Amino acid sequence: MSYNSIILTKEDGVAVIQMNNPKAMNALEDELSAELLSAYQDVAADESIGAVILTGAEKAFCAGGDLKKLSKGFPSAEAGYDYMKSFRTMVTTFMNMPKPTIAAVNGFAVGAGFCIAMQADLVLASDKAKFGMAFANVGLIPDLAGLYTLPRLVGLQRAKELVFTGRNIGAEEAKEMGIVNQVVPHDELLEEAKKLAKRLADGPRVALRMAKNVINDSINMTLEQLLDLEPHAQAICFQSEDHKIGVQAFFDKKKPAFVGR
């Protein structure tokens, strides 16, 4: 499929999805949203892909929602509800991606852009990146699962501060808060993200998928529920080729060459 607002590339088991509407600072316009969902579905189903990078073009990762559209308003509360409901599949497809995801935040990640970055499993940020829950500045609440992900990353008090004030924070402060895993020099961001993605793509894909599923589900589980789920996931890992390869490599004192099955 050809795209207008994103660029999708695949190489060495890694997919890179770049939001590419720099004139609008990669704001979440209708076309970009639809193309992101299409790309998410594409890479999720592609068995050759073991890790996914999401990034932006030029100065912004994503500058938030489509304020031009929002400025026109909605004829009813129901119409606004339906508009927001339309993003649900996009959010869940990325957050439930059956392979590791990395947000490579190259610039401004504000409003919905901040929320999209937090949907990734790991966040690498340029030292020029800025994050902000800008919703309060336009009389809105965070959406795209921002009120789910943010407090889980930073805790309730810090989440409330960022949401209530709408202030921007730099990459280092975001790292201190637990939003960002690693801050890298701006010009090295995509290279470092690709290195990490390649390492994950070359890893034991079945185990990584099972670990991601259990970690994500554990947030809303009791200890007993987790201990019920854990054996099912591990039993699947026991049957994988990568488990057998890993055990043999351990005894042979060699680096395992996983095959992703």
Short mmCIF file of N, CA and C in Angstrom, two decimals, residues 126-192:
data_model
loop_
_atom_site.label_atom_id
_atom_site.label_comp_id
_atom_site.label_asym_id
_atom_site.label_seq_id
_atom_site.Cartn_x
_atom_site.Cartn_y
_atom_site.Cartn_z
N SER A 126 15.42 11.91 21.57
CA SER A 126 16.47 12.84 21.22
C SER A 126 16.67 13.82 22.37
N ASP A 127 17.90 14.32 22.50
CA ASP A 127 18.13 15.33 23.54
C ASP A 127 17.42 16.64 23.23
N LYS A 128 16.80 16.73 22.05
CA LYS A 128 16.00 17.90 21.69
C LYS A 128 14.50 17.66 21.87
N ALA A 129 14.12 16.49 22.30
CA ALA A 129 12.70 16.14 22.41
C ALA A 129 12.02 16.93 23.52
N LYS A 130 10.74 17.21 23.31
CA LYS A 130 9.91 17.87 24.31
C LYS A 130 8.60 17.09 24.44
N PHE A 131 8.16 16.92 25.67
CA PHE A 131 6.92 16.20 25.95
C PHE A 131 5.97 17.13 26.70
N GLY A 132 4.68 17.06 26.37
CA GLY A 132 3.73 17.89 27.10
C GLY A 132 2.31 17.42 26.95
N MET A 133 1.58 17.39 28.06
CA MET A 133 0.15 17.10 28.05
C MET A 133 -0.61 18.40 27.83
N ALA A 134 -0.64 18.83 26.59
CA ALA A 134 -1.14 20.17 26.27
C ALA A 134 -2.67 20.29 26.28
N PHE A 135 -3.37 19.25 26.62
CA PHE A 135 -4.83 19.23 26.49
C PHE A 135 -5.52 20.32 27.30
N ALA A 136 -5.05 20.54 28.54
CA ALA A 136 -5.69 21.54 29.39
C ALA A 136 -5.62 22.94 28.77
N ASN A 137 -4.61 23.18 27.95
CA ASN A 137 -4.46 24.48 27.31
C ASN A 137 -5.59 24.78 26.33
N VAL A 138 -6.26 23.73 25.86
CA VAL A 138 -7.39 23.93 24.95
C VAL A 138 -8.68 23.36 25.55
N GLY A 139 -8.70 23.21 26.88
CA GLY A 139 -9.92 22.81 27.56
C GLY A 139 -10.34 21.38 27.34
N LEU A 140 -9.37 20.48 27.21
CA LEU A 140 -9.68 19.07 26.98
C LEU A 140 -8.95 18.20 27.99
N ILE A 141 -9.31 16.93 28.03
CA ILE A 141 -8.60 15.95 28.83
C ILE A 141 -7.72 15.11 27.92
N PRO A 142 -6.64 14.52 28.45
CA PRO A 142 -5.82 13.62 27.62
C PRO A 142 -6.65 12.46 27.08
N ASP A 143 -6.35 12.08 25.83
CA ASP A 143 -7.05 10.97 25.21
C ASP A 143 -6.03 9.98 24.66
N LEU A 144 -6.45 9.12 23.77
CA LEU A 144 -5.58 8.08 23.19
C LEU A 144 -4.83 7.31 24.28
N ALA A 145 -5.54 7.00 25.35
CA ALA A 145 -5.05 6.19 26.47
C ALA A 145 -4.02 6.91 27.34
N GLY A 146 -3.88 8.22 27.17
CA GLY A 146 -2.92 8.96 27.98
C GLY A 146 -3.20 8.90 29.47
N LEU A 147 -4.47 8.87 29.84
CA LEU A 147 -4.81 8.80 31.25
C LEU A 147 -4.64 7.38 31.81
N TYR A 148 -4.39 6.43 30.94
CA TYR A 148 -4.06 5.06 31.35
C TYR A 148 -2.56 4.88 31.47
N THR A 149 -1.82 5.33 30.46
CA THR A 149 -0.38 5.07 30.43
C THR A 149 0.41 5.99 31.37
N LEU A 150 0.07 7.28 31.39
CA LEU A 150 0.89 8.23 32.14
C LEU A 150 0.99 7.91 33.63
N PRO A 151 -0.12 7.71 34.35
CA PRO A 151 0.03 7.40 35.78
C PRO A 151 0.73 6.08 36.05
N ARG A 152 0.67 5.15 35.11
CA ARG A 152 1.39 3.89 35.29
C ARG A 152 2.89 4.07 35.13
N LEU A 153 3.29 5.10 34.41
CA LEU A 153 4.71 5.36 34.21
C LEU A 153 5.29 6.27 35.30
N VAL A 154 4.52 7.28 35.71
CA VAL A 154 5.09 8.29 36.61
C VAL A 154 4.43 8.35 37.98
N GLY A 155 3.32 7.64 38.18
CA GLY A 155 2.59 7.74 39.43
C GLY A 155 1.50 8.80 39.36
N LEU A 156 0.57 8.74 40.30
CA LEU A 156 -0.60 9.61 40.25
C LEU A 156 -0.25 11.09 40.41
N GLN A 157 0.61 11.42 41.37
CA GLN A 157 0.87 12.82 41.65
C GLN A 157 1.54 13.52 40.47
N ARG A 158 2.55 12.90 39.91
CA ARG A 158 3.22 13.52 38.78
C ARG A 158 2.32 13.55 37.54
N ALA A 159 1.52 12.51 37.37
CA ALA A 159 0.58 12.50 36.25
C ALA A 159 -0.39 13.66 36.36
N LYS A 160 -0.93 13.88 37.55
CA LYS A 160 -1.87 14.99 37.74
C LYS A 160 -1.20 16.33 37.46
N GLU A 161 0.04 16.48 37.91
CA GLU A 161 0.75 17.74 37.65
C GLU A 161 0.88 18.00 36.16
N LEU A 162 1.34 16.98 35.41
CA LEU A 162 1.55 17.16 33.98
C LEU A 162 0.23 17.41 33.25
N VAL A 163 -0.83 16.73 33.67
CA VAL A 163 -2.14 16.89 33.04
C VAL A 163 -2.74 18.25 33.39
N PHE A 164 -2.69 18.63 34.66
CA PHE A 164 -3.34 19.87 35.10
C PHE A 164 -2.63 21.11 34.56
N THR A 165 -1.30 21.08 34.53
CA THR A 165 -0.55 22.28 34.11
C THR A 165 -0.33 22.35 32.61
N GLY A 166 -0.26 21.19 31.95
CA GLY A 166 0.01 21.17 30.52
C GLY A 166 1.41 21.62 30.16
N ARG A 167 2.31 21.67 31.13
CA ARG A 167 3.66 22.18 30.85
C ARG A 167 4.47 21.18 30.04
N ASN A 168 5.41 21.70 29.27
CA ASN A 168 6.33 20.85 28.53
C ASN A 168 7.52 20.47 29.39
N ILE A 169 8.03 19.28 29.20
CA ILE A 169 9.23 18.83 29.88
C ILE A 169 10.24 18.35 28.84
N GLY A 170 11.52 18.49 29.15
CA GLY A 170 12.56 18.04 28.25
C GLY A 170 12.81 16.56 28.37
N ALA A 171 13.69 16.06 27.53
CA ALA A 171 13.96 14.63 27.48
C ALA A 171 14.55 14.11 28.78
N GLU A 172 15.47 14.86 29.38
CA GLU A 172 16.11 14.39 30.62
C GLU A 172 15.10 14.31 31.77
N GLU A 173 14.23 15.31 31.88
CA GLU A 173 13.22 15.26 32.94
C GLU A 173 12.25 14.11 32.69
N ALA A 174 11.91 13.88 31.42
CA ALA A 174 11.04 12.76 31.09
C ALA A 174 11.70 11.43 31.46
N LYS A 175 13.00 11.35 31.29
CA LYS A 175 13.72 10.14 31.68
C LYS A 175 13.70 9.97 33.20
N GLU A 176 13.92 11.05 33.92
CA GLU A 176 13.90 10.99 35.39
C GLU A 176 12.53 10.55 35.90
N MET A 177 11.47 10.92 35.20
CA MET A 177 10.12 10.56 35.61
C MET A 177 9.77 9.12 35.25
N GLY A 178 10.53 8.50 34.36
CA GLY A 178 10.24 7.14 33.95
C GLY A 178 9.48 7.03 32.65
N ILE A 179 9.33 8.15 31.94
CA ILE A 179 8.63 8.13 30.65
C ILE A 179 9.55 7.65 29.54
N VAL A 180 10.82 8.05 29.62
CA VAL A 180 11.83 7.75 28.60
C VAL A 180 12.83 6.75 29.15
N ASN A 181 13.17 5.76 28.32
CA ASN A 181 14.18 4.78 28.71
C ASN A 181 15.60 5.30 28.51
N GLN A 182 15.81 6.02 27.42
CA GLN A 182 17.16 6.46 27.09
C GLN A 182 17.10 7.77 26.31
N VAL A 183 18.00 8.69 26.63
CA VAL A 183 18.16 9.94 25.89
C VAL A 183 19.45 9.84 25.09
N VAL A 184 19.37 10.16 23.80
CA VAL A 184 20.55 10.05 22.93
C VAL A 184 20.72 11.35 22.15
N PRO A 185 21.94 11.64 21.69
CA PRO A 185 22.14 12.82 20.84
C PRO A 185 21.19 12.81 19.65
N HIS A 186 20.68 13.97 19.32
CA HIS A 186 19.63 14.08 18.30
C HIS A 186 20.00 13.36 17.00
N ASP A 187 21.21 13.58 16.52
CA ASP A 187 21.60 13.00 15.23
C ASP A 187 21.81 11.49 15.27
N GLU A 188 21.82 10.92 16.46
CA GLU A 188 22.05 9.49 16.60
C GLU A 188 20.78 8.72 16.95
N LEU A 189 19.65 9.44 17.05
CA LEU A 189 18.42 8.83 17.56
C LEU A 189 17.98 7.61 16.74
N LEU A 190 17.80 7.78 15.46
CA LEU A 190 17.26 6.68 14.65
C LEU A 190 18.25 5.53 14.59
N GLU A 191 19.54 5.84 14.53
CA GLU A 191 20.55 4.79 14.51
C GLU A 191 20.49 3.95 15.79
N GLU A 192 20.39 4.63 16.94
CA GLU A 192 20.32 3.91 18.20
C GLU A 192 19.02 3.12 18.32
#
